[in-house]
Amino acid sequence: MTLRPEIQILPEILANQIAAGEVVERPASVVKELVENSIDAGATRIEVEIDQGGKRLIKVSDNGHGMSAADAALALLRHATSKISRVEDLFNIRTLGFRGEALPSIASVSHMDLETRTQDAPEGIRIRTHGGKNIETSSLVMAPGTRIIVRNLFFNTPARLKFLRSEKTESNNVSDYVEKFALAHPHIAFRMLMNGREFFHIREGEDERATRQRLNRIMGADFSDNCIQYEGEQEGIQVYGWLGRPHLHRANGLAMYFFVNGRHVRDKVMQHAAREAYRDTIPRDRFPTMALFLDLDPADLDVNVHPTKQEVRFHNSNHIHSIIRRTLGKALEEFQAGFSTYPGTRPDPSLVIDATLPASISKPIHWPPHQTETAAHTHSPAPRDPSFGEFSPLKPSNSVAEGRTRAHLPTTAKPVQKNLPEKTNPPPQSQKTLPSLEESFPLGTVLAQLHGTYILAQTPEGMVLVDQHAAHERIVYEKLKEYFVSGNAPERQMLLIPDVLQVSPTETQTIKRHIKTMEKLGILLDPFGENAFAVRELPAILGNISARNLVMDIAQDLERFGDSEALDARRDEILTTMACHGSVRANRRLQPEEMNALLRQIETTMRSGQCGHGRPTHILLTLPEIEKLFGRR
């Protein structure tokens, strides 16, 4: 016969250990809780010391306002806090340290000393605990502030101790937390020691040097030279921070740092909005690098969603998503609109260099960003040479005309004969028609075409290599987006003789399902017998393309994304497909005036550093980098 268990009140020590399991998962959790308390105490210097990854020793010292003897004793009791006093305070959290203070939980699974002194007290107080039990209280000489010393973490809970990782892993977790605090709180100096040796020391300050140190320590050694400082505000919600250039993308989201009211968080809404802002500048499966700060009314979010306070819940998540996406998208657009090719030297010439952005921040960086003008600035576009027309893949060259010939007139005009080769040969390009280097076009003057795919140009600062297909794809893509942002379909060109596509029965059903949506994209086709369609009109901007390949690729995109909703939800991906079809291909010979016209258009195109798939369109190699390659430096 099974005995019926009786309901019992847990002993206080056991209750504290259970509570510790919620907030004290590993040494890094202890450091996080203690540093948050130091920040809330107004500290301007915080030192963190660990030994054996925090298993043997964790010490957090600060110069904050400290505690009196009475407050220190209360701080070790469960549910004791100085940060809330009524229910309403739970929904108006303006500090870092509340979700039920952690000191009693930490004390219950360690040997802990609490040492503290207020500014007015003649001496400090030390309370020593073992496994949550107070065993000694004494006075000591110390500077104002608080010092928490945690030894032998999880000594009385071996099951938790068993699940800790290696010393290196636990140490890395601790340093990661401290670095995030340093990024979010520039007015505080942070020093960290590991096994008795200084690991790093980040001084306080909001000047350029101090900010660069913090950014490079956390985001990578070259981040401060490859980032965009931004800010935005709407309805009292502030968004600010730094965005890495598109070429700094990573395989995962670990280099995306999000802070809400000074608290580091993991949030899917913020991450999704940030990735959407980068959507057509980096490959789809890659993640940008950034530090994104969001400041808003505490009443508009809940920080008590998770025991470790690593997650938050927004009152209006859709509104937050929209603000972040617009702010970041605008910063990327404005910065790349200031097209420039004066990046300066880089430490490694083998790096992929994005010529659309200066490699160094154009203004001193400060914290927070909204104290100064944003670095997302705009230059006047490069002057256009009147001898150059708009670059188009339809423009004839000395090579055999590619693809089909369309009527390049309004559909009401008389169309020209299909497949009629144009034998117009452009006159030889004289030196006078080329822009001189003194005109300082950002992408310089064309020197040659390499392997029918790359354009080599010279600038006053060095040389530029352009992928002609990727560059023209970005130009076409941005023009297609302009149509849809304005609510219009692209202008269509009529085919003199419709292109008849013979397809399989399955493909027939796919095209029929999406024929109306394709018309909105500028692709006009009609059923033409059994399992066949006549393509009558295509977007004029796409030039001479394969109608079959375009129709089938767009139909497959719409089938995958969901037809009518796809134009809104997946518009950019569909337009990228169209732009890819309508761009000048690799291995096509171009004349000098065609190549120069292409460069001039790149210079005035938004987000021109990458094609719609996220690949770079051009790279810059400066003279110092070239000289270094040849051993001249």
XYZ file of C-alpha atoms in Angstrom:
633
model
C 0.000 0.000 0.000
C 1.426 3.366 -1.113
C 1.543 6.000 1.558
C -0.064 9.295 0.645
C 2.583 12.052 0.808
C 1.922 14.856 3.214
C 2.250 18.522 2.309
C 5.165 20.062 4.148
C 6.797 23.447 4.473
C 10.316 23.194 3.052
C 13.224 24.106 5.301
C 14.552 27.578 4.506
C 17.935 26.279 3.321
C 16.295 23.869 0.859
C 13.933 26.563 -0.384
C 16.889 28.859 -0.998
C 18.712 26.130 -2.905
C 15.697 25.555 -5.119
C 15.477 29.298 -5.727
C 19.199 29.296 -6.504
C 18.551 26.803 -9.276
C 16.452 29.406 -11.080
C 19.013 32.207 -11.079
C 22.365 30.533 -10.293
C 22.976 28.109 -13.116
C 26.750 28.559 -13.282
C 29.503 30.959 -12.152
C 28.554 33.459 -14.868
C 25.059 33.668 -13.367
C 26.552 34.647 -10.011
C 28.718 37.314 -11.619
C 25.741 38.677 -13.546
C 23.598 39.076 -10.422
C 26.379 40.651 -8.383
C 27.478 43.091 -11.102
C 23.863 44.165 -11.622
C 23.651 44.989 -7.914
C 26.896 46.967 -8.165
C 25.562 48.990 -11.086
C 22.308 49.683 -9.238
C 24.409 50.841 -6.263
C 25.886 53.642 -8.363
C 29.365 52.166 -8.775
C 31.833 53.776 -11.189
C 34.469 51.040 -10.759
C 33.735 47.319 -10.714
C 36.315 44.567 -10.418
C 35.532 40.905 -11.080
C 37.968 38.177 -10.096
C 37.508 34.449 -10.683
C 39.603 31.367 -10.061
C 39.146 27.992 -11.785
C 36.374 29.414 -13.953
C 34.520 30.645 -10.863
C 34.187 27.226 -9.228
C 36.817 27.998 -6.585
C 36.452 31.770 -6.295
C 34.240 34.623 -7.480
C 34.888 38.109 -6.133
C 32.972 41.213 -7.213
C 34.111 44.542 -5.729
C 32.663 48.006 -6.354
C 32.832 51.593 -5.108
C 29.064 52.028 -4.892
C 27.158 53.496 -1.971
C 27.428 50.336 0.166
C 25.060 49.072 2.885
C 24.621 49.706 6.579
C 25.000 46.815 9.027
C 21.216 46.469 9.310
C 20.691 46.500 5.533
C 23.486 43.981 5.001
C 21.793 41.542 7.374
C 18.431 42.008 5.653
C 19.975 41.518 2.218
C 20.679 37.885 3.078
C 17.016 37.134 3.779
C 14.705 35.772 1.092
C 12.425 38.298 -0.634
C 14.384 41.239 0.801
C 14.925 44.074 -1.684
C 15.402 47.824 -1.801
C 13.944 48.142 -5.286
C 10.225 47.459 -4.982
C 7.696 48.070 -2.231
C 4.306 47.586 -3.921
C 2.704 45.540 -6.681
C 2.791 48.444 -9.145
C 6.586 48.537 -8.908
C 6.770 45.123 -10.590
C 5.606 46.774 -13.821
C 7.835 49.808 -13.560
C 11.290 48.288 -13.061
C 13.994 50.918 -13.517
C 16.915 48.948 -12.054
C 18.799 45.836 -13.165
C 18.640 43.775 -10.010
C 15.085 42.752 -9.440
C 13.495 39.441 -9.924
C 13.740 38.532 -6.258
C 17.244 39.434 -5.063
C 19.877 36.751 -5.576
C 22.142 37.075 -2.513
C 20.310 34.499 -0.354
C 20.254 32.040 -3.246
C 23.974 32.463 -3.931
C 24.796 32.171 -0.225
C 22.812 28.923 0.058
C 25.078 27.078 -2.422
C 28.488 28.480 -1.453
C 30.771 29.853 1.220
C 30.066 33.563 0.885
C 31.415 36.724 2.517
C 29.526 40.008 2.261
C 31.760 43.020 3.008
C 30.310 46.504 2.754
C 30.657 50.063 4.005
C 28.680 53.246 3.428
C 30.358 56.595 2.846
C 29.351 57.866 6.297
C 30.301 54.768 8.309
C 33.710 54.790 10.086
C 34.283 51.133 9.203
C 32.790 48.333 7.189
C 30.977 45.141 8.171
C 31.640 41.546 7.143
C 28.998 38.805 7.265
C 30.315 35.311 6.620
C 27.952 32.506 5.561
C 28.323 28.783 4.847
C 25.556 27.160 2.853
C 23.200 30.021 3.637
C 23.820 30.032 7.407
C 25.339 33.122 9.018
C 28.379 31.974 10.973
C 30.215 35.224 11.735
C 29.659 38.983 11.727
C 32.577 41.348 12.276
C 33.850 44.809 11.428
C 36.714 45.576 9.042
C 38.634 48.449 7.531
C 37.712 49.018 3.887
C 36.920 51.787 1.399
C 33.249 52.675 0.822
C 31.510 50.169 -1.408
C 30.680 46.477 -1.419
C 32.710 43.315 -1.928
C 31.082 39.897 -2.349
C 33.383 36.865 -2.133
C 31.931 33.509 -3.220
C 34.008 30.380 -2.635
C 33.366 26.723 -3.455
C 30.252 27.274 -5.521
C 27.799 24.331 -5.392
C 29.843 22.592 -2.668
C 26.602 21.283 -1.127
C 24.783 20.543 -4.408
C 27.133 18.127 -6.241
C 24.519 17.412 -8.899
C 24.789 21.016 -10.106
C 28.558 21.017 -9.811
C 28.697 17.956 -12.051
C 27.005 19.822 -14.915
C 29.506 22.685 -15.033
C 31.706 22.851 -18.131
C 35.482 23.122 -18.370
C 37.339 25.941 -16.635
C 37.947 27.669 -19.985
C 34.282 27.531 -20.965
C 33.070 28.840 -17.605
C 35.699 31.604 -17.680
C 34.615 32.638 -21.163
C 31.002 32.801 -20.015
C 31.964 35.105 -17.160
C 34.060 37.424 -19.339
C 31.242 37.548 -21.899
C 28.829 38.865 -19.262
C 31.298 41.442 -17.966
C 32.027 42.694 -21.495
C 28.314 43.162 -22.171
C 28.001 45.225 -19.003
C 30.987 47.304 -20.116
C 29.363 48.001 -23.483
C 26.075 49.066 -21.913
C 27.534 51.195 -19.112
C 30.403 53.345 -20.405
C 30.500 55.494 -17.260
C 31.802 52.482 -15.312
C 35.359 51.106 -15.427
C 35.514 47.293 -15.517
C 38.534 45.206 -14.542
C 38.614 41.433 -14.715
C 41.160 39.026 -13.262
C 41.460 35.296 -13.960
C 43.550 33.035 -11.744
C 45.356 36.025 -10.277
C 46.196 37.722 -13.601
C 44.527 40.716 -15.201
C 42.454 39.576 -18.168
C 41.265 43.001 -19.270
C 40.772 46.502 -17.938
C 38.268 48.769 -19.686
C 38.400 52.315 -18.410
C 35.364 54.493 -17.942
C 34.645 57.276 -20.414
C 32.475 58.282 -23.332
C 35.231 59.790 -25.479
C 36.255 58.263 -28.782
C 39.238 56.319 -27.456
C 37.317 54.702 -24.609
C 34.370 53.842 -26.850
C 36.606 52.288 -29.489
C 38.257 50.176 -26.797
C 34.926 48.833 -25.645
C 33.649 48.162 -29.161
C 36.797 46.394 -30.307
C 37.069 44.366 -27.120
C 33.545 42.999 -27.488
C 32.716 43.174 -31.197
C 36.135 42.385 -32.688
C 39.409 44.195 -33.270
C 38.301 45.921 -36.488
C 34.692 46.697 -35.592
C 35.127 50.370 -34.686
C 36.715 50.970 -38.101
C 33.879 49.204 -39.887
C 30.691 50.327 -38.202
C 27.890 52.838 -38.572
C 26.795 54.880 -35.580
C 23.059 55.526 -35.633
C 20.155 56.835 -33.617
C 16.421 57.246 -33.951
C 13.468 58.231 -31.801
C 9.735 57.807 -32.214
C 6.993 58.345 -29.652
C 9.479 58.439 -26.799
C 11.232 55.224 -27.867
C 14.932 55.639 -28.588
C 16.954 53.272 -30.781
C 20.713 53.792 -31.051
C 24.024 52.005 -31.241
C 26.387 50.691 -33.891
C 25.856 48.593 -37.011
C 28.629 46.541 -38.580
C 29.166 46.976 -42.294
C 27.436 44.322 -44.369
C 30.677 42.481 -45.111
C 31.095 41.701 -41.377
C 28.278 39.146 -41.431
C 28.609 35.966 -39.332
C 27.334 32.396 -39.460
C 25.221 32.882 -36.316
C 23.661 35.635 -34.245
C 26.254 35.685 -31.452
C 27.615 39.043 -32.634
C 24.177 40.672 -32.392
C 23.950 42.391 -29.001
C 20.619 43.760 -27.797
C 20.041 45.976 -24.766
C 16.732 47.228 -23.387
C 16.969 50.035 -20.825
C 20.600 49.100 -20.178
C 19.838 45.396 -19.703
C 21.308 42.823 -22.095
C 18.543 40.618 -23.479
C 17.901 37.854 -25.990
C 14.835 38.829 -27.975
C 13.432 37.321 -31.180
C 11.486 40.458 -32.066
C 14.607 42.632 -31.984
C 16.722 40.081 -33.840
C 14.135 39.606 -36.578
C 13.728 43.356 -37.072
C 17.501 43.830 -37.274
C 17.922 41.041 -39.816
C 15.089 42.487 -41.882
C 16.959 45.802 -42.058
C 19.972 43.962 -43.514
C 17.864 41.629 -45.616
C 19.104 42.552 -49.077
C 22.660 43.497 -48.125
C 23.954 40.192 -46.691
C 23.362 36.539 -47.666
C 20.044 35.199 -46.405
C 21.585 32.608 -44.085
C 24.055 35.011 -42.473
C 23.753 37.359 -39.485
C 24.925 40.975 -39.136
C 27.103 42.336 -36.331
C 25.669 45.102 -34.174
C 25.076 46.620 -30.772
C 21.464 47.773 -30.596
C 20.130 49.767 -27.642
C 16.459 50.361 -26.997
C 15.270 52.827 -24.352
C 11.568 53.043 -23.567
C 9.126 53.563 -20.731
C 9.518 50.636 -18.263
C 5.723 50.436 -18.089
C 5.743 49.254 -21.711
C 7.670 46.055 -21.057
C 7.872 43.173 -18.617
C 11.373 42.201 -17.465
C 10.182 39.407 -15.184
C 9.464 36.890 -17.915
C 12.497 34.721 -17.139
C 14.290 34.017 -13.848
C 17.603 35.311 -15.223
C 15.968 38.439 -16.694
C 17.481 37.585 -20.097
C 14.132 37.906 -21.861
C 11.612 40.725 -21.972
C 8.056 41.059 -23.209
C 7.025 44.232 -25.039
C 3.558 45.693 -24.637
C 3.416 46.306 -28.406
C 6.013 44.090 -30.071
C 4.854 44.923 -33.616
C 5.445 48.612 -32.980
C 8.927 47.916 -31.576
C 9.717 45.711 -34.596
C 8.661 48.466 -37.001
C 10.697 51.187 -35.251
C 13.859 49.075 -35.159
C 13.578 47.981 -38.777
C 12.974 51.515 -40.049
C 15.734 53.079 -37.942
C 18.374 50.534 -38.912
C 17.287 50.455 -42.540
C 17.482 54.246 -42.765
C 20.949 54.258 -41.192
C 22.219 51.707 -43.707
C 20.690 53.599 -46.626
C 21.963 57.013 -45.573
C 25.458 55.786 -44.867
C 25.764 54.021 -48.204
C 24.256 57.030 -49.949
C 27.411 58.861 -48.852
C 29.358 56.829 -51.411
C 33.076 57.123 -50.954
C 36.281 55.321 -51.809
C 38.699 56.720 -49.294
C 38.772 53.850 -46.813
C 42.383 54.221 -45.745
C 44.644 51.289 -45.037
C 43.485 48.056 -43.500
C 45.651 45.645 -41.514
C 45.214 42.771 -43.967
C 44.880 43.333 -47.736
C 43.350 39.880 -48.118
C 40.197 41.046 -46.352
C 37.086 41.674 -48.417
C 36.910 45.452 -48.608
C 33.597 47.192 -49.077
C 34.340 50.286 -51.144
C 30.987 51.882 -50.461
C 31.863 52.825 -46.894
C 34.859 54.526 -45.330
C 36.864 52.094 -43.270
C 37.171 54.544 -40.407
C 34.334 56.292 -38.657
C 34.060 59.761 -40.116
C 33.335 61.446 -36.777
C 34.477 60.751 -33.239
C 32.230 58.123 -31.714
C 30.603 58.967 -28.412
C 28.183 57.376 -26.018
C 25.276 57.392 -26.259
C 25.173 58.020 -30.015
C 22.367 60.548 -29.783
C 24.706 62.989 -28.031
C 26.303 63.745 -31.406
C 25.268 63.696 -35.005
C 24.976 60.219 -36.426
C 27.754 58.980 -38.632
C 25.158 57.971 -41.203
C 25.822 60.977 -43.366
C 25.150 61.832 -46.966
C 27.461 63.144 -49.639
C 26.408 64.797 -52.865
C 26.401 62.262 -55.686
C 29.331 62.238 -58.037
C 28.913 64.520 -61.076
C 27.643 62.835 -64.184
C 29.516 63.088 -67.449
C 26.983 64.048 -70.155
C 28.751 61.792 -72.657
C 27.555 58.732 -70.722
C 24.023 57.468 -71.031
C 22.201 55.158 -68.642
C 23.880 51.759 -68.653
C 21.611 49.045 -69.951
C 22.192 45.448 -71.010
C 20.148 46.342 -74.097
C 22.867 48.665 -75.313
C 24.574 47.117 -78.358
C 28.224 46.161 -78.242
C 30.725 44.759 -80.735
C 29.674 41.275 -79.684
C 26.702 39.516 -81.217
C 23.425 40.940 -79.907
C 22.186 38.787 -77.015
C 18.702 37.465 -76.419
C 15.589 38.667 -78.164
C 14.864 42.158 -79.452
C 11.929 43.971 -77.896
C 9.986 47.023 -78.944
C 11.778 49.822 -77.048
C 8.784 52.077 -77.560
C 5.461 52.548 -75.783
C 3.112 49.690 -76.532
C 0.980 51.987 -78.662
C 3.857 52.565 -81.090
C 4.680 50.353 -84.018
C 6.973 47.560 -82.798
C 10.214 46.669 -84.523
C 11.031 43.322 -86.103
C 11.949 40.589 -83.600
C 15.505 39.165 -83.601
C 16.789 41.847 -85.929
C 20.508 42.234 -85.077
C 21.647 45.790 -84.512
C 25.006 46.310 -86.200
C 25.714 49.744 -84.829
C 29.323 49.888 -83.718
C 30.126 52.668 -81.280
C 32.880 55.027 -82.367
C 36.322 54.411 -80.886
C 36.525 55.736 -77.360
C 38.885 58.672 -77.335
C 40.832 59.703 -74.305
C 38.903 62.952 -74.110
C 35.586 61.224 -73.478
C 36.862 59.404 -70.406
C 36.514 61.186 -67.070
C 39.839 62.316 -65.722
C 41.052 61.272 -62.312
C 40.810 64.891 -61.257
C 37.036 64.633 -61.564
C 37.267 62.246 -58.586
C 34.500 59.846 -59.447
C 34.258 57.580 -56.391
C 34.788 54.426 -58.466
C 37.321 56.063 -60.738
C 38.054 55.541 -64.437
C 37.764 52.244 -66.274
C 41.063 50.685 -67.328
C 40.008 47.266 -68.565
C 37.566 44.365 -68.415
C 38.995 41.171 -66.946
C 37.831 37.746 -68.144
C 34.614 39.283 -69.459
C 33.348 39.491 -65.876
C 35.214 42.098 -63.819
C 35.782 45.810 -64.425
C 39.126 47.254 -63.377
C 39.092 50.982 -62.568
C 41.679 53.421 -61.243
C 40.950 55.952 -58.500
C 43.211 58.598 -56.954
C 43.469 56.363 -53.888
C 44.173 53.039 -55.631
C 42.126 50.629 -57.726
C 38.617 49.210 -57.757
C 37.522 45.801 -59.031
C 33.827 45.515 -59.914
C 31.747 42.376 -60.488
C 29.674 43.607 -63.429
C 26.776 41.193 -62.875
C 26.507 41.774 -59.129
C 26.776 45.555 -59.555
C 24.138 45.756 -62.277
C 21.890 43.398 -60.314
C 21.868 45.893 -57.421
C 21.029 48.759 -59.812
C 18.127 46.871 -61.390
C 16.920 45.628 -58.009
C 16.775 49.125 -56.500
C 14.853 50.431 -59.524
C 12.367 47.575 -59.223
C 11.905 48.390 -55.550
C 11.189 52.016 -56.437
C 8.255 50.878 -58.546
C 6.700 48.816 -55.790
C 7.318 51.341 -53.030
C 5.406 53.845 -55.157
C 2.585 51.307 -55.603
C 3.140 50.859 -59.336
C 3.982 47.862 -61.464
C 7.153 48.127 -63.573
C 6.811 49.546 -67.055
C 6.311 46.728 -69.537
C 7.749 46.130 -72.991
C 5.732 44.306 -75.623
C 7.312 41.406 -77.456
C 6.742 41.760 -81.198
C 6.325 38.006 -81.437
C 5.128 36.436 -78.174
C 7.416 33.845 -76.642
C 5.602 30.517 -76.370
C 6.580 28.402 -73.374
C 5.950 24.654 -73.517
C 5.757 23.346 -69.954
C 4.844 20.188 -68.093
C 1.323 19.602 -66.696
C 2.605 20.282 -63.165
C 4.281 23.529 -64.265
C 1.072 24.502 -66.058
C -0.893 24.330 -62.839
C 1.801 26.292 -60.982
C 1.803 29.111 -63.547
C -2.009 29.250 -63.655
C -2.147 29.675 -59.879
C 0.150 32.707 -60.016
C -0.621 34.290 -63.377
C -2.423 37.297 -61.853
C 0.347 37.961 -59.347
C 2.965 37.795 -62.099
C 1.036 40.457 -63.986
C 1.530 42.771 -60.998
C 5.249 42.137 -61.436
C 5.116 43.234 -65.075
C 5.017 39.727 -66.581
C 2.010 39.380 -68.921
C 1.288 35.901 -70.293
C -1.774 34.008 -71.544
C -2.651 30.322 -71.896
C -1.711 29.143 -75.396
C -3.140 25.715 -75.939
C -2.484 22.684 -73.766
C 0.464 23.047 -71.401
C 1.693 26.208 -73.111
C 1.740 29.932 -72.400
C 2.448 32.938 -74.579
C 4.626 35.578 -72.918
C 3.449 38.903 -74.383
C 5.101 41.547 -72.176
C 7.985 41.671 -69.702
C 9.340 44.426 -67.430
C 11.221 46.906 -69.598
C 14.003 47.350 -67.075
C 15.085 43.711 -67.381
C 16.354 44.043 -70.952
C 17.100 40.992 -73.121
C 16.407 37.993 -70.915
C 15.169 34.442 -71.163
C 11.405 34.684 -70.715
C 11.139 31.008 -69.843
C 13.736 31.137 -67.067
C 12.232 34.291 -65.583
C 8.640 32.997 -65.624
C 9.548 29.626 -64.122
C 11.776 31.101 -61.399
C 9.164 33.682 -60.356
C 6.394 31.064 -60.411
C 8.483 28.813 -58.168
C 9.170 31.714 -55.779
C 5.466 32.497 -55.556
C 4.633 28.830 -55.026
C 7.165 28.667 -52.202
C 6.155 31.948 -50.547
C 2.389 31.867 -50.951
C 1.233 33.886 -54.002
C -0.744 37.014 -53.105
C 0.873 37.457 -49.713
C 4.317 36.937 -51.177
C 4.463 40.340 -52.830
C 4.263 41.977 -49.421
C 5.955 39.468 -47.150
C 8.720 38.278 -49.522
C 8.825 41.163 -51.996
C 12.569 41.692 -51.802
C 13.413 38.060 -52.496
C 11.151 37.988 -55.539
C 12.577 41.248 -56.863
C 16.087 39.884 -56.312
C 15.212 36.961 -58.569
C 13.926 39.355 -61.223
C 16.966 41.615 -60.930
C 19.303 38.661 -61.308
C 17.626 37.735 -64.601
C 17.738 41.325 -65.842
C 21.398 42.035 -65.096
C 24.331 41.970 -67.454
C 25.893 38.534 -67.309
C 29.412 37.432 -66.680
C 31.474 36.728 -69.801
C 29.831 39.543 -71.716
C 32.191 41.955 -73.402
C 31.468 45.593 -72.581
C 32.693 48.755 -74.251
C 34.522 51.416 -72.185
C 31.549 53.795 -72.266
C 29.245 50.991 -71.067
C 31.560 50.161 -68.177
C 31.992 53.797 -67.165
C 28.221 54.343 -67.308
C 27.771 51.292 -65.071
C 30.231 52.701 -62.513
C 28.488 56.084 -62.470
C 25.157 54.392 -61.732
C 26.627 52.264 -58.951
C 27.888 55.427 -57.284
C 24.356 56.801 -56.948
C 22.584 53.541 -56.066
C 21.485 52.735 -52.538
C 23.185 49.804 -50.762
C 25.497 49.466 -53.728
C 28.150 47.545 -51.823
C 26.292 44.240 -52.199
C 23.985 42.610 -54.712
C 20.544 41.408 -53.640
C 22.036 38.077 -52.569
C 24.496 39.781 -50.245
C 27.631 39.283 -52.367
C 30.019 42.245 -52.702
C 29.643 44.227 -55.931
C 33.099 45.787 -55.806
C 36.226 45.951 -53.715
C 38.812 48.692 -53.247
C 42.534 48.181 -52.898
C 44.318 51.341 -51.785
C 47.821 52.327 -52.846
C 49.283 51.567 -49.377
C 47.748 48.083 -49.566
C 49.156 47.533 -53.056
C 52.572 48.740 -51.924
C 52.431 46.377 -48.974
C 51.708 43.443 -51.295
C 54.854 44.268 -53.278
C 57.015 44.805 -50.198
C 57.288 48.560 -50.630
C 56.031 49.127 -47.076
